[in-house]
PDB file of C-alpha atoms and ligand atoms in Angstrom:
ATOM      1  CA  MET P   1     118.429  88.903 140.923  1.00 88.00           C
ATOM      2  CA  SER P   2     120.654  88.267 137.955  1.00 97.00           C
ATOM      3  CA  LEU P   3     120.567  85.359 135.518  1.00 98.00           C
ATOM      4  CA  ASP P   4     123.316  86.903 133.443  1.00 98.00           C
ATOM      5  CA  GLY P   5     124.551  84.515 130.728  1.00 98.00           C
ATOM      6  CA  LYS P   6     122.443  81.615 132.042  1.00 98.00           C
ATOM      7  CA  VAL P   7     120.759  79.414 129.443  1.00 98.00           C
ATOM      8  CA  ALA P   8     117.150  78.478 130.171  1.00 98.00           C
ATOM      9  CA  ILE P   9     114.631  76.208 128.479  1.00 99.00           C
ATOM     10  CA  ILE P  10     111.052  77.253 129.190  1.00 98.00           C
ATOM     11  CA  THR P  11     108.316  74.874 128.025  1.00 98.00           C
ATOM     12  CA  GLY P  12     104.832  76.081 127.109  1.00 98.00           C
ATOM     13  CA  ALA P  13     105.910  79.694 126.704  1.00 97.00           C
ATOM     14  CA  SER P  14     103.502  80.802 123.958  1.00 95.00           C
ATOM     15  CA  ARG P  15     101.269  82.559 126.506  1.00 95.00           C
ATOM     16  CA  GLY P  16     100.388  82.907 130.181  1.00 96.00           C
ATOM     17  CA  ILE P  17     102.863  82.021 132.894  1.00 97.00           C
ATOM     18  CA  GLY P  18     105.504  80.597 130.515  1.00 98.00           C
ATOM     19  CA  LYS P  19     105.526  83.767 128.419  1.00 97.00           C
ATOM     20  CA  ALA P  20     105.898  85.905 131.570  1.00 98.00           C
ATOM     21  CA  ILE P  21     108.813  83.744 132.750  1.00 98.00           C
ATOM     22  CA  ALA P  22     110.443  84.138 129.312  1.00 98.00           C
ATOM     23  CA  HIS P  23     110.231  87.958 129.555  1.00 98.00           C
ATOM     24  CA  SER P  24     111.400  88.062 133.140  1.00 98.00           C
ATOM     25  CA  PHE P  25     114.365  85.732 132.484  1.00 98.00           C
ATOM     26  CA  CYS P  26     115.467  87.782 129.454  1.00 98.00           C
ATOM     27  CA  GLN P  27     115.300  90.984 131.509  1.00 98.00           C
ATOM     28  CA  ALA P  28     117.506  89.275 134.118  1.00 98.00           C
ATOM     29  CA  GLY P  29     120.128  88.500 131.438  1.00 98.00           C
ATOM     30  CA  ALA P  30     119.303  84.888 130.581  1.00 98.00           C
ATOM     31  CA  HIS P  31     119.453  83.410 127.087  1.00 98.00           C
ATOM     32  CA  ILE P  32     116.355  81.391 126.426  1.00 98.00           C
ATOM     33  CA  MET P  33     114.971  78.552 124.324  1.00 98.00           C
ATOM     34  CA  ILE P  34     111.185  78.531 124.436  1.00 98.00           C
ATOM     35  CA  CYS P  35     108.868  75.869 123.099  1.00 98.00           C
ATOM     36  CA  SER P  36     105.226  75.075 122.664  1.00 97.00           C
ATOM     37  CA  ARG P  37     103.161  72.903 120.354  1.00 95.00           C
ATOM     38  CA  ALA P  38     102.152  75.815 118.103  1.00 87.00           C
ATOM     39  CA  THR P  39     104.941  77.190 115.897  1.00 91.00           C
ATOM     40  CA  ASN P  40     103.455  80.596 115.026  1.00 92.00           C
ATOM     41  CA  SER P  41     102.850  81.991 118.498  1.00 93.00           C
ATOM     42  CA  ILE P  42     106.147  80.768 119.919  1.00 96.00           C
ATOM     43  CA  ASN P  43     108.111  82.221 116.969  1.00 97.00           C
ATOM     44  CA  GLN P  44     106.373  85.589 117.410  1.00 97.00           C
ATOM     45  CA  ILE P  45     107.379  85.715 121.067  1.00 97.00           C
ATOM     46  CA  ALA P  46     111.011  84.844 120.319  1.00 98.00           C
ATOM     47  CA  ASP P  47     111.077  87.433 117.497  1.00 98.00           C
ATOM     48  CA  ALA P  48     109.662  90.142 119.791  1.00 97.00           C
ATOM     49  CA  LEU P  49     112.281  89.368 122.447  1.00 98.00           C
ATOM     50  CA  THR P  50     115.065  89.300 119.835  1.00 98.00           C
ATOM     51  CA  ASN P  51     113.912  92.706 118.551  1.00 98.00           C
ATOM     52  CA  GLN P  52     114.268  94.043 122.094  1.00 98.00           C
ATOM     53  CA  GLY P  53     117.910  92.914 122.043  1.00 98.00           C
ATOM     54  CA  TYR P  54     117.523  89.677 123.994  1.00 98.00           C
ATOM     55  CA  LYS P  55     118.880  86.282 123.000  1.00 98.00           C
ATOM     56  CA  ALA P  56     115.778  84.169 122.489  1.00 98.00           C
ATOM     57  CA  PHE P  57     115.166  81.149 120.275  1.00 98.00           C
ATOM     58  CA  ALA P  58     111.957  79.224 119.737  1.00 98.00           C
ATOM     59  CA  THR P  59     111.278  75.698 118.665  1.00 97.00           C
ATOM     60  CA  GLN P  60     108.124  73.702 118.196  1.00 97.00           C
ATOM     61  CA  ALA P  61     108.077  70.825 120.683  1.00 98.00           C
ATOM     62  CA  ASP P  62     105.320  68.786 122.260  1.00 98.00           C
ATOM     63  CA  VAL P  63     106.607  67.833 125.718  1.00 98.00           C
ATOM     64  CA  SER P  64     104.468  64.698 125.725  1.00 98.00           C
ATOM     65  CA  SER P  65     106.597  63.369 122.848  1.00 98.00           C
ATOM     66  CA  ARG P  66     109.994  62.001 123.872  1.00 98.00           C
ATOM     67  CA  PRO P  67     111.577  62.557 120.416  1.00 98.00           C
ATOM     68  CA  ASP P  68     110.372  66.203 120.454  1.00 98.00           C
ATOM     69  CA  VAL P  69     111.920  66.715 123.893  1.00 98.00           C
ATOM     70  CA  GLU P  70     115.216  65.171 122.823  1.00 98.00           C
ATOM     71  CA  THR P  71     115.298  67.462 119.777  1.00 98.00           C
ATOM     72  CA  LEU P  72     114.511  70.490 121.985  1.00 98.00           C
ATOM     73  CA  VAL P  73     117.464  69.711 124.242  1.00 98.00           C
ATOM     74  CA  GLU P  74     119.802  68.977 121.295  1.00 98.00           C
ATOM     75  CA  LYS P  75     118.844  72.282 119.626  1.00 98.00           C
ATOM     76  CA  THR P  76     119.456  74.196 122.868  1.00 98.00           C
ATOM     77  CA  LEU P  77     122.872  72.588 123.304  1.00 98.00           C
ATOM     78  CA  SER P  78     123.868  73.250 119.702  1.00 97.00           C
ATOM     79  CA  GLU P  79     122.702  76.897 119.931  1.00 97.00           C
ATOM     80  CA  PHE P  80     124.115  77.757 123.359  1.00 98.00           C
ATOM     81  CA  GLY P  81     126.502  74.928 124.330  1.00 97.00           C
ATOM     82  CA  LYS P  82     124.938  74.418 127.775  1.00 98.00           C
ATOM     83  CA  ILE P  83     121.665  74.300 129.719  1.00 98.00           C
ATOM     84  CA  ASP P  84     121.598  75.938 133.161  1.00 98.00           C
ATOM     85  CA  ILE P  85     117.865  76.106 133.834  1.00 99.00           C
ATOM     86  CA  LEU P  86     114.797  74.079 132.850  1.00 99.00           C
ATOM     87  CA  ILE P  87     111.308  75.388 133.571  1.00 99.00           C
ATOM     88  CA  ASN P  88     108.704  72.647 133.199  1.00 99.00           C
ATOM     89  CA  ASN P  89     105.725  74.912 132.631  1.00 98.00           C
ATOM     90  CA  ALA P  90     103.733  73.321 129.762  1.00 98.00           C
ATOM     91  CA  GLY P  91     100.374  72.129 131.000  1.00 97.00           C
ATOM     92  CA  ILE P  92      96.794  71.406 129.971  1.00 97.00           C
ATOM     93  CA  THR P  93      93.443  70.783 131.649  1.00 96.00           C
ATOM     94  CA  ARG P  94      90.621  68.401 130.665  1.00 97.00           C
ATOM     95  CA  ASP P  95      88.219  69.025 133.537  1.00 95.00           C
ATOM     96  CA  THR P  96      85.262  66.847 134.498  1.00 97.00           C
ATOM     97  CA  LEU P  97      84.208  64.676 137.428  1.00 98.00           C
ATOM     98  CA  LEU P  98      86.230  61.460 137.603  1.00 98.00           C
ATOM     99  CA  MET P  99      83.160  59.265 137.141  1.00 98.00           C
ATOM    100  CA  ARG P 100      82.555  60.927 133.759  1.00 98.00           C
ATOM    101  CA  MET P 101      86.182  61.243 132.722  1.00 98.00           C
ATOM    102  CA  LYS P 102      87.201  59.551 129.476  1.00 98.00           C
ATOM    103  CA  ASP P 103      90.450  57.593 129.374  1.00 98.00           C
ATOM    104  CA  GLU P 104      91.793  59.988 126.751  1.00 98.00           C
ATOM    105  CA  ASP P 105      91.240  62.981 129.063  1.00 98.00           C
ATOM    106  CA  TRP P 106      92.989  61.230 131.949  1.00 98.00           C
ATOM    107  CA  ASN P 107      95.869  60.114 129.739  1.00 98.00           C
ATOM    108  CA  ALA P 108      96.352  63.432 127.920  1.00 98.00           C
ATOM    109  CA  VAL P 109      96.683  65.400 131.165  1.00 98.00           C
ATOM    110  CA  ILE P 110      99.044  62.906 132.829  1.00 99.00           C
ATOM    111  CA  GLN P 111     101.118  62.553 129.643  1.00 98.00           C
ATOM    112  CA  THR P 112     101.551  66.305 129.121  1.00 98.00           C
ATOM    113  CA  ASN P 113     101.713  67.639 132.676  1.00 98.00           C
ATOM    114  CA  LEU P 114     103.618  64.848 134.432  1.00 98.00           C
ATOM    115  CA  THR P 115     105.298  62.582 131.879  1.00 99.00           C
ATOM    116  CA  GLY P 116     106.274  65.631 129.787  1.00 98.00           C
ATOM    117  CA  ALA P 117     108.005  67.164 132.799  1.00 99.00           C
ATOM    118  CA  ALA P 118     109.781  63.857 133.477  1.00 99.00           C
ATOM    119  CA  TYR P 119     110.937  63.599 129.830  1.00 98.00           C
ATOM    120  CA  CYS P 120     112.333  67.153 129.897  1.00 99.00           C
ATOM    121  CA  THR P 121     113.988  66.624 133.280  1.00 98.00           C
ATOM    122  CA  ARG P 122     115.636  63.378 132.194  1.00 98.00           C
ATOM    123  CA  ALA P 123     116.871  64.947 128.971  1.00 98.00           C
ATOM    124  CA  VAL P 124     118.608  67.894 130.684  1.00 98.00           C
ATOM    125  CA  ILE P 125     120.107  66.014 133.620  1.00 98.00           C
ATOM    126  CA  ARG P 126     123.009  64.518 131.660  1.00 96.00           C
ATOM    127  CA  PRO P 127     124.321  67.868 130.365  1.00 98.00           C
ATOM    128  CA  MET P 128     123.721  69.419 133.790  1.00 98.00           C
ATOM    129  CA  ILE P 129     125.732  66.642 135.474  1.00 98.00           C
ATOM    130  CA  ARG P 130     128.577  67.274 133.007  1.00 97.00           C
ATOM    131  CA  GLN P 131     128.454  70.988 133.881  1.00 96.00           C
ATOM    132  CA  LYS P 132     128.197  70.153 137.617  1.00 97.00           C
ATOM    133  CA  ASN P 133     125.409  72.702 137.929  1.00 97.00           C
ATOM    134  CA  GLY P 134     121.803  73.131 136.995  1.00 98.00           C
ATOM    135  CA  CYS P 135     118.403  74.204 138.176  1.00 98.00           C
ATOM    136  CA  ILE P 136     115.041  72.631 137.389  1.00 99.00           C
ATOM    137  CA  ILE P 137     111.751  74.286 138.311  1.00 99.00           C
ATOM    138  CA  ASN P 138     108.469  72.425 137.965  1.00 99.00           C
ATOM    139  CA  ILE P 139     105.298  74.485 137.714  1.00 98.00           C
ATOM    140  CA  SER P 140     102.915  72.352 139.759  1.00 98.00           C
ATOM    141  CA  SER P 141      99.674  73.727 141.256  1.00 98.00           C
ATOM    142  CA  ILE P 142      97.993  74.293 144.601  1.00 97.00           C
ATOM    143  CA  VAL P 143      95.404  71.846 143.281  1.00 97.00           C
ATOM    144  CA  GLY P 144      98.070  69.119 143.460  1.00 98.00           C
ATOM    145  CA  ILE P 145      98.317  69.788 147.196  1.00 97.00           C
ATOM    146  CA  VAL P 146      94.702  70.409 148.254  1.00 96.00           C
ATOM    147  CA  GLY P 147      92.784  68.654 145.396  1.00 96.00           C
ATOM    148  CA  ASN P 148      89.890  70.069 143.375  1.00 93.00           C
ATOM    149  CA  ALA P 149      86.560  68.482 142.421  1.00 94.00           C
ATOM    150  CA  GLY P 150      86.426  68.107 138.643  1.00 95.00           C
ATOM    151  CA  GLN P 151      90.202  68.064 138.237  1.00 96.00           C
ATOM    152  CA  ALA P 152      91.257  64.584 139.421  1.00 98.00           C
ATOM    153  CA  ASN P 153      93.507  64.084 136.390  1.00 98.00           C
ATOM    154  CA  TYR P 154      95.095  67.541 136.698  1.00 98.00           C
ATOM    155  CA  ALA P 155      95.487  67.318 140.494  1.00 98.00           C
ATOM    156  CA  ALA P 156      97.031  63.838 140.210  1.00 99.00           C
ATOM    157  CA  ALA P 157      99.515  65.093 137.601  1.00 99.00           C
ATOM    158  CA  LYS P 158     100.394  68.164 139.667  1.00 98.00           C
ATOM    159  CA  ALA P 159     100.775  66.072 142.852  1.00 99.00           C
ATOM    160  CA  GLY P 160     102.973  63.747 140.792  1.00 99.00           C
ATOM    161  CA  MET P 161     105.147  66.715 139.922  1.00 99.00           C
ATOM    162  CA  VAL P 162     105.745  67.279 143.637  1.00 98.00           C
ATOM    163  CA  GLY P 163     106.940  63.679 144.011  1.00 98.00           C
ATOM    164  CA  LEU P 164     109.035  64.047 140.861  1.00 99.00           C
ATOM    165  CA  THR P 165     110.580  67.253 142.219  1.00 99.00           C
ATOM    166  CA  LYS P 166     111.547  65.789 145.602  1.00 98.00           C
ATOM    167  CA  SER P 167     112.804  62.473 144.213  1.00 99.00           C
ATOM    168  CA  VAL P 168     114.957  63.985 141.471  1.00 98.00           C
ATOM    169  CA  ALA P 169     116.190  66.648 143.938  1.00 98.00           C
ATOM    170  CA  LYS P 170     117.507  63.800 146.118  1.00 98.00           C
ATOM    171  CA  GLU P 171     119.037  62.003 143.110  1.00 98.00           C
ATOM    172  CA  VAL P 172     121.048  64.970 141.851  1.00 98.00           C
ATOM    173  CA  ALA P 173     121.698  67.245 144.854  1.00 98.00           C
ATOM    174  CA  ASN P 174     125.305  66.053 145.149  1.00 98.00           C
ATOM    175  CA  ARG P 175     125.859  66.856 141.439  1.00 98.00           C
ATOM    176  CA  GLY P 176     125.208  70.562 141.944  1.00 98.00           C
ATOM    177  CA  ILE P 177     121.688  70.405 140.503  1.00 98.00           C
ATOM    178  CA  ARG P 178     118.730  71.907 142.374  1.00 98.00           C
ATOM    179  CA  VAL P 179     115.137  70.849 141.701  1.00 99.00           C
ATOM    180  CA  ASN P 180     112.213  72.826 143.088  1.00 99.00           C
ATOM    181  CA  ALA P 181     108.532  73.303 142.352  1.00 99.00           C
ATOM    182  CA  ILE P 182     106.169  76.240 142.387  1.00 99.00           C
ATOM    183  CA  ALA P 183     102.537  75.638 143.246  1.00 98.00           C
ATOM    184  CA  PRO P 184     100.558  78.596 141.913  1.00 98.00           C
ATOM    185  CA  GLY P 185      97.041  79.185 143.163  1.00 97.00           C
ATOM    186  CA  PHE P 186      94.599  80.817 140.763  1.00 95.00           C
ATOM    187  CA  ILE P 187      96.471  83.051 138.344  1.00 96.00           C
ATOM    188  CA  THR P 188      94.858  85.292 135.721  1.00 94.00           C
ATOM    189  CA  THR P 189      95.656  83.603 132.376  1.00 90.00           C
ATOM    190  CA  ASP P 190      93.815  82.135 129.370  1.00 85.00           C
ATOM    191  CA  MET P 191      93.533  78.906 131.398  1.00 77.00           C
ATOM    192  CA  THR P 192      91.470  80.625 134.135  1.00 82.00           C
ATOM    193  CA  ALA P 193      89.707  83.089 131.783  1.00 83.00           C
ATOM    194  CA  GLU P 194      87.273  80.294 130.917  1.00 80.00           C
ATOM    195  CA  PHE P 195      85.812  80.305 134.472  1.00 83.00           C
ATOM    196  CA  SER P 196      82.220  81.489 134.848  1.00 87.00           C
ATOM    197  CA  GLU P 197      81.561  84.539 137.052  1.00 89.00           C
ATOM    198  CA  GLU P 198      79.892  82.251 139.606  1.00 91.00           C
ATOM    199  CA  ASN P 199      82.916  79.924 139.716  1.00 87.00           C
ATOM    200  CA  ARG P 200      85.256  82.902 139.999  1.00 90.00           C
ATOM    201  CA  LYS P 201      83.323  84.211 143.054  1.00 92.00           C
ATOM    202  CA  LYS P 202      83.431  80.773 144.708  1.00 91.00           C
ATOM    203  CA  ILE P 203      87.192  80.608 144.196  1.00 91.00           C
ATOM    204  CA  LEU P 204      87.766  84.123 145.569  1.00 94.00           C
ATOM    205  CA  ASP P 205      85.994  83.039 148.767  1.00 95.00           C
ATOM    206  CA  LEU P 206      88.757  80.440 149.231  1.00 94.00           C
ATOM    207  CA  ILE P 207      91.630  82.898 148.777  1.00 97.00           C
ATOM    208  CA  PRO P 208      92.574  84.817 151.955  1.00 98.00           C
ATOM    209  CA  MET P 209      94.120  87.625 149.849  1.00 98.00           C
ATOM    210  CA  LYS P 210      90.835  87.908 147.865  1.00 96.00           C
ATOM    211  CA  SER P 211      92.362  88.191 144.412  1.00 95.00           C
ATOM    212  CA  PHE P 212      93.797  85.998 141.668  1.00 95.00           C
ATOM    213  CA  GLY P 213      97.565  86.157 141.227  1.00 97.00           C
ATOM    214  CA  SER P 214      99.320  87.569 138.179  1.00 97.00           C
ATOM    215  CA  VAL P 215     101.682  85.773 135.821  1.00 98.00           C
ATOM    216  CA  GLU P 216     104.427  88.091 137.078  1.00 98.00           C
ATOM    217  CA  ASP P 217     103.903  86.769 140.643  1.00 98.00           C
ATOM    218  CA  VAL P 218     104.897  83.313 139.395  1.00 98.00           C
ATOM    219  CA  ALA P 219     107.681  84.625 137.127  1.00 98.00           C
ATOM    220  CA  GLU P 220     109.340  86.495 140.005  1.00 98.00           C
ATOM    221  CA  VAL P 221     109.467  83.380 142.203  1.00 98.00           C
ATOM    222  CA  SER P 222     110.823  81.371 139.249  1.00 98.00           C
ATOM    223  CA  LYS P 223     113.570  83.956 138.812  1.00 98.00           C
ATOM    224  CA  PHE P 224     114.411  83.803 142.516  1.00 98.00           C
ATOM    225  CA  LEU P 225     114.604  79.979 142.497  1.00 98.00           C
ATOM    226  CA  ALA P 226     116.754  80.013 139.348  1.00 98.00           C
ATOM    227  CA  SER P 227     119.131  82.629 140.737  1.00 98.00           C
ATOM    228  CA  SER P 228     122.082  82.258 143.077  1.00 98.00           C
ATOM    229  CA  CYS P 229     119.874  83.797 145.811  1.00 98.00           C
ATOM    230  CA  ALA P 230     118.339  80.305 146.079  1.00 98.00           C
ATOM    231  CA  GLN P 231     121.609  78.371 145.831  1.00 98.00           C
ATOM    232  CA  TYR P 232     120.924  76.402 149.057  1.00 98.00           C
ATOM    233  CA  ILE P 233     117.276  75.595 148.265  1.00 98.00           C
ATOM    234  CA  THR P 234     116.319  72.245 146.745  1.00 99.00           C
ATOM    235  CA  GLY P 235     113.387  69.824 146.908  1.00 98.00           C
ATOM    236  CA  GLN P 236     110.963  72.573 147.937  1.00 98.00           C
ATOM    237  CA  VAL P 237     107.465  73.474 146.789  1.00 98.00           C
ATOM    238  CA  ILE P 238     106.816  77.203 146.991  1.00 98.00           C
ATOM    239  CA  GLN P 239     103.125  78.102 147.050  1.00 98.00           C
ATOM    240  CA  VAL P 240     102.247  81.308 145.178  1.00 98.00           C
ATOM    241  CA  ASP P 241      98.582  81.304 146.040  1.00 98.00           C
ATOM    242  CA  GLY P 242      97.479  84.318 148.096  1.00 98.00           C
ATOM    243  CA  GLY P 243      97.313  82.051 151.142  1.00 98.00           C
ATOM    244  CA  MET P 244      94.841  79.621 149.587  1.00 96.00           C
ATOM    245  CA  GLY P 245      96.665  76.459 150.592  1.00 94.00           C
ATOM    246  CA  MET P 246      97.832  77.376 154.089  1.00 94.00           C
TER     247      MET P 246
HETATM  248  P1  NAD A 301      98.114  78.409 129.400  1.00 70.05           P
HETATM  249  O1  NAD A 301      97.088  77.441 128.937  1.00 70.05           O
HETATM  250  O2  NAD A 301      97.845  79.863 129.256  1.00 70.05           O
HETATM  251  O3  NAD A 301      99.533  78.091 128.729  1.00 70.05           O
HETATM  252  C1  NAD A 301      99.999  76.765 128.670  1.00 70.05           C
HETATM  253  C2  NAD A 301     101.167  76.714 127.726  1.00 70.05           C
HETATM  254  O4  NAD A 301     101.604  75.355 127.634  1.00 70.05           O
HETATM  255  C3  NAD A 301     100.818  77.169 126.319  1.00 70.05           C
HETATM  256  O5  NAD A 301     101.928  77.854 125.786  1.00 70.05           O
HETATM  257  C4  NAD A 301     100.619  75.860 125.567  1.00 70.05           C
HETATM  258  O6  NAD A 301     100.860  75.982 124.180  1.00 70.05           O
HETATM  259  C5  NAD A 301     101.679  75.017 126.246  1.00 70.05           C
HETATM  260  N1  NAD A 301     101.478  73.582 126.096  1.00 70.05           N
HETATM  261  C6  NAD A 301     100.386  72.873 126.390  1.00 70.05           C
HETATM  262  N2  NAD A 301     100.597  71.575 126.106  1.00 70.05           N
HETATM  263  C7  NAD A 301     101.856  71.487 125.629  1.00 70.05           C
HETATM  264  C8  NAD A 301     102.647  70.410 125.168  1.00 70.05           C
HETATM  265  N3  NAD A 301     102.189  69.152 125.107  1.00 70.05           N
HETATM  266  N4  NAD A 301     103.919  70.681 124.739  1.00 70.05           N
HETATM  267  C9  NAD A 301     104.400  71.929 124.771  1.00 70.05           C
HETATM  268  N5  NAD A 301     103.689  72.988 125.201  1.00 70.05           N
HETATM  269  C10 NAD A 301     102.424  72.749 125.615  1.00 70.05           C
HETATM  270  O7  NAD A 301      98.400  78.035 130.922  1.00 70.05           O
HETATM  271  P2  NAD A 301      98.964  78.919 132.138  1.00 70.05           P
HETATM  272  O8  NAD A 301      97.812  79.346 132.933  1.00 70.05           O
HETATM  273  O9  NAD A 301      99.951  79.896 131.664  1.00 70.05           O
HETATM  274  O10 NAD A 301      99.678  77.757 132.964  1.00 70.05           O
HETATM  275  C11 NAD A 301     101.043  77.442 132.824  1.00 70.05           C
HETATM  276  C12 NAD A 301     101.383  76.348 133.817  1.00 70.05           C
HETATM  277  O11 NAD A 301     101.026  76.777 135.125  1.00 70.05           O
HETATM  278  C13 NAD A 301     100.617  75.055 133.565  1.00 70.05           C
HETATM  279  O12 NAD A 301     101.437  73.955 133.864  1.00 70.05           O
HETATM  280  C14 NAD A 301      99.484  75.136 134.568  1.00 70.05           C
HETATM  281  O13 NAD A 301      99.002  73.875 134.931  1.00 70.05           O
HETATM  282  C15 NAD A 301     100.176  75.838 135.715  1.00 70.05           C
HETATM  283  N6  NAD A 301      99.253  76.510 136.626  1.00 70.05           N
HETATM  284  C16 NAD A 301      98.428  77.506 136.171  1.00 70.05           C
HETATM  285  C17 NAD A 301      97.570  78.108 137.076  1.00 70.05           C
HETATM  286  C18 NAD A 301      96.640  79.218 136.663  1.00 70.05           C
HETATM  287  O14 NAD A 301      95.821  79.644 137.492  1.00 70.05           O
HETATM  288  N7  NAD A 301      96.723  79.746 135.451  1.00 70.05           N
HETATM  289  C19 NAD A 301      97.532  77.702 138.399  1.00 70.05           C
HETATM  290  C20 NAD A 301      98.381  76.680 138.809  1.00 70.05           C
HETATM  291  C21 NAD A 301      99.244  76.091 137.909  1.00 70.05           C
END
């Protein structure tokens, strides 16, 4: 699967799934702009990729801030002249039962995970319409499909991403732009490293394949959806979850 010469923005790429997508896209020939809130880590990743001969730029951007998102898109256009692919990957958790959840925890998760994805999507659609081609991939979650006690804010945001995906897919399909989502199950990253051993065992019981996924599992499906192999696929949610949500 080649992404030769394609320009991709990947949000939240300082670690975990976003970082794996950045590596995988570079290996497939894409030129990338990666962002996260922290400048140091994102610059180090872009530098490492550049040293390996890839074309990778980094910029600090908080996706929950509309001005930051607009700057991210402007910088990408001025560096590369086009945007072919957007990966809405940035995400946070603030887990607790809904009855104990503070407004700020609800709002932070919705603002970053859902509104941030909507800001980024809206900002790239205009250049993509001009190009008459584009591909947007939203990293949702299996939790947005099946729910999870203690994650009402996160599950609501991730379910919202599914609605966002399907609605925008319908709005822009006739402009040559495809919009899809990936719903990962439990993937081994810093986000899931915080789980207790007991919690981890409980989760494994729910996964027919009896293991957590890897960041590469999600990166490979992202690459497929971004490539011409998926040129007739839009408005879909692909579950990468070891069978958890079937
Ligand atoms: P992670 O916590 O390891 O990485 C998240 C990344 O997003 C980091 O680079 C962080 O700096 C960035 N980020 C957070 N808030 C941001 C903001 N406001 N602006 C810009 N960047 C921001 O998480 P991960 O496990 O790699 O998850 C990546 C995505 O996949 C998230 O959207 C997450 O919800 C989703 N997901 C993860 C799993 C899992 O099991 N790890 C499962 C399903 C879905």
